[in-house]
Amino acid sequence: MGYVRIGDVDLYSEVVGEGDPVLLLHGGFCSLESMRAQSDALVPDHRVFAFERPGHGRSADIDGEYGYTRGVADTLAYLDAVGLESAHVVGYSDGAIIGLLLALDHPERVRSLTAISANLDPSAFTDAACPVLDALEREPGPDVERMHYERLSPDGPEHADVVLAKLFRLWRSEPRIDPDELARIAAPVLVMSGDRDTIPPGHSLLIAASIPGAQLCIVPGTTHGLVAERPELVGALIRTFVERAADQPRERRSSQTK
């Protein structure tokens, strides 16, 4: 546990366990606490790397807006900083979007990808994204992630609203991923979401169907918070997928897309 210097900022990092490397990428307005159960499921047989992006968890915020391009750049810089040429990537929500972009544009860094509750564009929240986001902005209500933020953030509890405002602007404008582009992904991919997710099952199906050989898992009785609602099941699914992906030779994976 400690901080890694990425560019001009210090990002909180954790590295635990031994074995094949797995990189966890948390969701928007989340800390590493949101994926603690999934990390615990992987640690017995894997070396788990994780860091908190600017404005999240124990990492201080940055000036300016958030963007998935920066998220990818920070992730690549983190992999370099901890000496990883490649890793199995497990991303949740915003982290899953970053994972998809990594697999698209930096395939040599991704051994496999588990994308949990990802979306390709803002309209995926519903047929029109704004009503969902407007409702969340108007009445966010008590939230465990806000409690984690208030406890962990070096910027202080009152800065949470600044971070959320930047995230809502991000979610209304990004990502913009063409489903046809996903055919370029060569790594083994597991697409996962909840059956009551704000990301509709049909959108998750679109992502999985667009990636050669990708698997799809819709977790029953869960919402966008599936990693907390069914932590043991989600952790077991990830662990099984990563173990099977590790057994698949990288040469064979690459040949499947040629």
CSV table of C-alpha atoms in Angstrom, one decimal:
chain,number,residue,atom,x,y,z
A,1,MET,CA,0.0,0.0,0.0
A,2,GLY,CA,1.2,3.5,-0.8
A,3,TYR,CA,1.3,6.0,-3.6
A,4,VAL,CA,2.7,5.9,-7.1
A,5,ARG,CA,3.7,9.0,-9.0
A,6,ILE,CA,1.8,9.3,-12.3
A,7,GLY,CA,2.7,12.4,-14.2
A,8,ASP,CA,2.3,15.3,-11.7
A,9,VAL,CA,0.0,13.5,-9.3
A,10,ASP,CA,0.3,10.8,-6.6
A,11,LEU,CA,-2.2,8.0,-7.0
A,12,TYR,CA,-3.0,5.6,-4.2
A,13,SER,CA,-2.0,2.0,-5.0
A,14,GLU,CA,-2.3,-1.5,-3.5
A,15,VAL,CA,-0.5,-4.7,-4.5
A,16,VAL,CA,-1.3,-8.0,-2.8
A,17,GLY,CA,-0.9,-11.7,-3.5
A,18,GLU,CA,1.3,-13.8,-5.8
A,19,GLY,CA,0.8,-15.3,-9.2
A,20,ASP,CA,-0.5,-14.0,-12.6
A,21,PRO,CA,-1.0,-10.3,-12.4
A,22,VAL,CA,-4.6,-8.9,-12.3
A,23,LEU,CA,-5.3,-5.1,-12.5
A,24,LEU,CA,-8.5,-3.9,-10.9
A,25,LEU,CA,-10.1,-0.6,-12.3
A,26,HIS,CA,-12.8,0.8,-10.0
A,27,GLY,CA,-15.9,2.7,-11.1
A,28,GLY,CA,-16.8,6.4,-11.1
A,29,PHE,CA,-17.1,7.9,-7.6
A,30,CYS,CA,-15.8,4.7,-6.2
A,31,SER,CA,-12.7,3.7,-4.2
A,32,LEU,CA,-10.9,0.4,-4.1
A,33,GLU,CA,-13.3,-0.5,-1.2
A,34,SER,CA,-16.0,-1.1,-3.9
A,35,MET,CA,-14.0,-4.1,-5.3
A,36,ARG,CA,-12.5,-5.4,-2.1
A,37,ALA,CA,-14.5,-8.7,-2.3
A,38,GLN,CA,-13.4,-9.3,-5.9
A,39,SER,CA,-9.8,-8.6,-4.9
A,40,ASP,CA,-10.1,-11.1,-2.0
A,41,ALA,CA,-11.4,-13.7,-4.4
A,42,LEU,CA,-8.4,-13.3,-6.7
A,43,VAL,CA,-5.6,-12.9,-4.1
A,44,PRO,CA,-5.1,-16.6,-3.3
A,45,ASP,CA,-3.7,-17.3,-6.8
A,46,HIS,CA,-3.0,-13.9,-8.3
A,47,ARG,CA,-1.0,-10.8,-7.7
A,48,VAL,CA,-3.6,-8.1,-7.6
A,49,PHE,CA,-2.7,-4.5,-8.6
A,50,ALA,CA,-5.1,-1.6,-8.1
A,51,PHE,CA,-5.0,2.1,-7.9
A,52,GLU,CA,-7.4,5.0,-7.3
A,53,ARG,CA,-7.8,7.5,-10.1
A,54,PRO,CA,-7.6,11.3,-9.4
A,55,GLY,CA,-10.5,12.5,-7.2
A,56,HIS,CA,-11.4,9.0,-6.1
A,57,GLY,CA,-10.7,7.3,-2.8
A,58,ARG,CA,-7.4,8.3,-1.3
A,59,SER,CA,-6.1,10.1,-4.5
A,60,ALA,CA,-6.4,13.9,-4.5
A,61,ASP,CA,-8.5,15.6,-7.2
A,62,ILE,CA,-7.0,17.3,-10.3
A,63,ASP,CA,-7.9,20.6,-11.9
A,64,GLY,CA,-10.1,20.3,-15.0
A,65,GLU,CA,-12.5,17.8,-16.3
A,66,TYR,CA,-12.3,14.0,-16.3
A,67,GLY,CA,-12.1,11.9,-19.5
A,68,TYR,CA,-11.6,8.3,-20.5
A,69,THR,CA,-8.6,9.2,-22.6
A,70,ARG,CA,-6.8,10.4,-19.4
A,71,GLY,CA,-8.1,7.3,-17.6
A,72,VAL,CA,-6.4,5.1,-20.2
A,73,ALA,CA,-3.2,7.2,-20.1
A,74,ASP,CA,-3.1,7.0,-16.3
A,75,THR,CA,-3.6,3.2,-16.4
A,76,LEU,CA,-0.8,2.7,-18.9
A,77,ALA,CA,1.5,4.9,-16.8
A,78,TYR,CA,0.6,2.9,-13.7
A,79,LEU,CA,1.4,-0.4,-15.4
A,80,ASP,CA,4.8,1.0,-16.4
A,81,ALA,CA,5.4,2.3,-12.9
A,82,VAL,CA,4.7,-1.1,-11.3
A,83,GLY,CA,6.7,-2.9,-13.9
A,84,LEU,CA,3.9,-4.8,-15.6
A,85,GLU,CA,4.1,-5.5,-19.4
A,86,SER,CA,0.5,-6.9,-19.3
A,87,ALA,CA,-2.2,-8.0,-16.9
A,88,HIS,CA,-5.6,-9.5,-16.7
A,89,VAL,CA,-7.8,-6.5,-16.4
A,90,VAL,CA,-11.0,-6.4,-14.3
A,91,GLY,CA,-12.9,-3.1,-14.7
A,92,TYR,CA,-16.2,-2.0,-13.2
A,93,SER,CA,-18.4,0.8,-14.7
A,94,ASP,CA,-16.0,3.6,-15.7
A,95,GLY,CA,-13.1,1.1,-15.1
A,96,ALA,CA,-14.8,-1.3,-17.6
A,97,ILE,CA,-14.9,1.5,-20.2
A,98,ILE,CA,-11.2,2.2,-19.6
A,99,GLY,CA,-10.6,-1.6,-19.9
A,100,LEU,CA,-12.4,-1.8,-23.3
A,101,LEU,CA,-10.3,1.1,-24.6
A,102,LEU,CA,-7.1,-0.5,-23.4
A,103,ALA,CA,-8.0,-3.8,-25.1
A,104,LEU,CA,-8.8,-1.8,-28.3
A,105,ASP,CA,-5.8,0.4,-28.5
A,106,HIS,CA,-3.2,-1.3,-26.4
A,107,PRO,CA,-3.9,-5.0,-26.9
A,108,GLU,CA,-0.4,-6.0,-25.8
A,109,ARG,CA,-1.1,-4.8,-22.3
A,110,VAL,CA,-4.3,-6.9,-21.8
A,111,ARG,CA,-4.1,-10.6,-21.1
A,112,SER,CA,-7.9,-10.8,-20.6
A,113,LEU,CA,-10.7,-8.4,-19.8
A,114,THR,CA,-13.6,-8.6,-17.5
A,115,ALA,CA,-15.9,-5.6,-18.3
A,116,ILE,CA,-18.6,-5.1,-15.6
A,117,SER,CA,-21.5,-2.7,-16.4
A,118,ALA,CA,-19.7,-1.0,-19.2
A,119,ASN,CA,-21.4,1.2,-21.8
A,120,LEU,CA,-20.3,2.3,-25.2
A,121,ASP,CA,-22.1,5.7,-25.2
A,122,PRO,CA,-24.3,7.8,-22.9
A,123,SER,CA,-27.6,6.7,-24.4
A,124,ALA,CA,-27.0,3.2,-23.0
A,125,PHE,CA,-28.3,4.2,-19.6
A,126,THR,CA,-31.8,4.1,-21.1
A,127,ASP,CA,-33.1,5.1,-24.5
A,128,ALA,CA,-32.3,8.6,-23.2
A,129,ALA,CA,-29.5,8.9,-20.7
A,130,CYS,CA,-30.5,12.3,-19.2
A,131,PRO,CA,-33.5,11.2,-17.1
A,132,VAL,CA,-31.4,8.6,-15.2
A,133,LEU,CA,-28.6,11.0,-14.6
A,134,ASP,CA,-31.0,13.9,-13.7
A,135,ALA,CA,-32.6,11.7,-11.1
A,136,LEU,CA,-29.3,10.8,-9.6
A,137,GLU,CA,-28.2,14.4,-9.5
A,138,ARG,CA,-31.5,15.6,-7.9
A,139,GLU,CA,-31.7,12.9,-5.2
A,140,PRO,CA,-28.5,11.1,-4.7
A,141,GLY,CA,-29.6,9.9,-1.3
A,142,PRO,CA,-27.3,8.1,1.2
A,143,ASP,CA,-24.6,6.2,-0.5
A,144,VAL,CA,-21.9,3.9,0.7
A,145,GLU,CA,-19.5,5.4,-1.8
A,146,ARG,CA,-20.1,8.9,-0.5
A,147,MET,CA,-19.3,7.6,3.0
A,148,HIS,CA,-16.1,6.1,1.7
A,149,TYR,CA,-15.2,9.3,0.0
A,150,GLU,CA,-15.8,11.4,3.1
A,151,ARG,CA,-13.7,9.0,5.1
A,152,LEU,CA,-10.8,8.6,2.6
A,153,SER,CA,-10.5,11.7,0.4
A,154,PRO,CA,-7.5,14.0,1.1
A,155,ASP,CA,-9.7,16.8,-0.4
A,156,GLY,CA,-12.2,16.7,2.4
A,157,PRO,CA,-15.9,15.6,2.5
A,158,GLU,CA,-17.2,18.9,1.0
A,159,HIS,CA,-15.2,18.2,-2.2
A,160,ALA,CA,-17.5,15.2,-3.1
A,161,ASP,CA,-20.0,17.5,-4.9
A,162,VAL,CA,-17.2,18.9,-7.1
A,163,VAL,CA,-16.1,15.3,-8.1
A,164,LEU,CA,-19.7,14.3,-8.7
A,165,ALA,CA,-20.4,17.3,-10.9
A,166,LYS,CA,-17.4,16.5,-13.1
A,167,LEU,CA,-18.5,12.9,-13.3
A,168,PHE,CA,-22.0,13.8,-14.4
A,169,ARG,CA,-20.6,16.0,-17.1
A,170,LEU,CA,-18.4,13.0,-18.2
A,171,TRP,CA,-21.2,10.5,-18.2
A,172,ARG,CA,-23.4,12.8,-20.4
A,173,SER,CA,-20.7,13.2,-23.0
A,174,GLU,CA,-18.6,10.0,-23.0
A,175,PRO,CA,-17.7,7.4,-24.1
A,176,ARG,CA,-18.2,7.2,-27.8
A,177,ILE,CA,-17.2,3.7,-28.8
A,178,ASP,CA,-18.4,2.3,-32.1
A,179,PRO,CA,-19.6,-1.3,-31.6
A,180,ASP,CA,-18.0,-2.3,-34.9
A,181,GLU,CA,-14.6,-1.3,-33.5
A,182,LEU,CA,-14.9,-3.9,-30.8
A,183,ALA,CA,-14.2,-6.6,-33.4
A,184,ARG,CA,-10.5,-5.6,-33.1
A,185,ILE,CA,-10.3,-6.9,-29.5
A,186,ALA,CA,-8.2,-10.0,-29.4
A,187,ALA,CA,-8.1,-10.8,-25.7
A,188,PRO,CA,-10.6,-13.1,-24.0
A,189,VAL,CA,-13.4,-11.0,-22.7
A,190,LEU,CA,-16.2,-11.5,-20.1
A,191,VAL,CA,-19.0,-8.9,-20.3
A,192,MET,CA,-21.0,-8.8,-17.1
A,193,SER,CA,-23.9,-6.7,-15.8
A,194,GLY,CA,-27.0,-6.9,-13.6
A,195,ASP,CA,-30.4,-7.9,-14.8
A,196,ARG,CA,-31.7,-4.6,-13.3
A,197,ASP,CA,-28.6,-2.6,-14.2
A,198,THR,CA,-28.9,1.0,-15.4
A,199,ILE,CA,-27.0,-0.5,-18.4
A,200,PRO,CA,-29.7,-2.6,-20.0
A,201,PRO,CA,-29.0,-6.3,-20.7
A,202,GLY,CA,-29.4,-5.6,-24.4
A,203,HIS,CA,-26.5,-3.2,-24.4
A,204,SER,CA,-24.3,-5.7,-22.6
A,205,LEU,CA,-25.3,-8.2,-25.2
A,206,LEU,CA,-24.3,-5.8,-27.9
A,207,ILE,CA,-20.9,-5.4,-26.4
A,208,ALA,CA,-20.4,-9.1,-26.0
A,209,ALA,CA,-21.7,-9.9,-29.5
A,210,SER,CA,-19.3,-7.4,-31.0
A,211,ILE,CA,-16.2,-8.9,-29.5
A,212,PRO,CA,-15.0,-12.2,-31.1
A,213,GLY,CA,-15.4,-15.1,-28.7
A,214,ALA,CA,-16.6,-12.9,-25.8
A,215,GLN,CA,-18.7,-14.4,-23.0
A,216,LEU,CA,-21.8,-12.7,-21.5
A,217,CYS,CA,-23.0,-13.0,-17.9
A,218,ILE,CA,-26.2,-11.3,-16.6
A,219,VAL,CA,-26.2,-11.5,-12.9
A,220,PRO,CA,-29.8,-12.1,-11.6
A,221,GLY,CA,-31.4,-9.9,-9.0
A,222,THR,CA,-28.8,-7.1,-9.2
A,223,THR,CA,-28.5,-3.5,-10.2
A,224,HIS,CA,-25.5,-1.4,-11.3
A,225,GLY,CA,-24.2,-2.2,-7.8
A,226,LEU,CA,-23.8,-5.9,-8.5
A,227,VAL,CA,-20.2,-6.0,-7.2
A,228,ALA,CA,-21.6,-5.2,-3.8
A,229,GLU,CA,-24.9,-6.9,-4.1
A,230,ARG,CA,-23.6,-10.4,-5.1
A,231,PRO,CA,-19.9,-10.1,-4.2
A,232,GLU,CA,-19.1,-13.8,-3.7
A,233,LEU,CA,-20.8,-14.8,-7.0
A,234,VAL,CA,-19.2,-11.9,-9.0
A,235,GLY,CA,-15.8,-12.8,-7.5
A,236,ALA,CA,-16.1,-16.5,-8.3
A,237,LEU,CA,-17.1,-15.7,-11.9
A,238,ILE,CA,-14.2,-13.4,-12.4
A,239,ARG,CA,-11.7,-15.8,-10.8
A,240,THR,CA,-12.9,-18.7,-13.0
A,241,PHE,CA,-12.8,-16.6,-16.2
A,242,VAL,CA,-9.3,-15.3,-15.4
A,243,GLU,CA,-8.0,-18.8,-14.7
A,244,ARG,CA,-9.4,-20.2,-17.9
A,245,ALA,CA,-8.1,-17.2,-19.9
A,246,ALA,CA,-4.6,-17.7,-18.4
A,247,ASP,CA,-4.6,-21.2,-19.8
A,248,GLN,CA,-5.3,-20.0,-23.4
A,249,PRO,CA,-2.1,-19.3,-25.3
A,250,ARG,CA,-1.7,-15.7,-26.4
A,251,GLU,CA,-0.7,-16.9,-29.9
A,252,ARG,CA,-4.0,-18.7,-30.3
A,253,ARG,CA,-5.9,-15.7,-29.0
A,254,SER,CA,-4.3,-13.5,-31.6
A,255,SER,CA,-4.9,-15.9,-34.4
A,256,GLN,CA,-8.6,-15.9,-33.7
A,257,THR,CA,-8.9,-12.3,-35.0
A,258,LYS,CA,-6.9,-12.8,-38.2
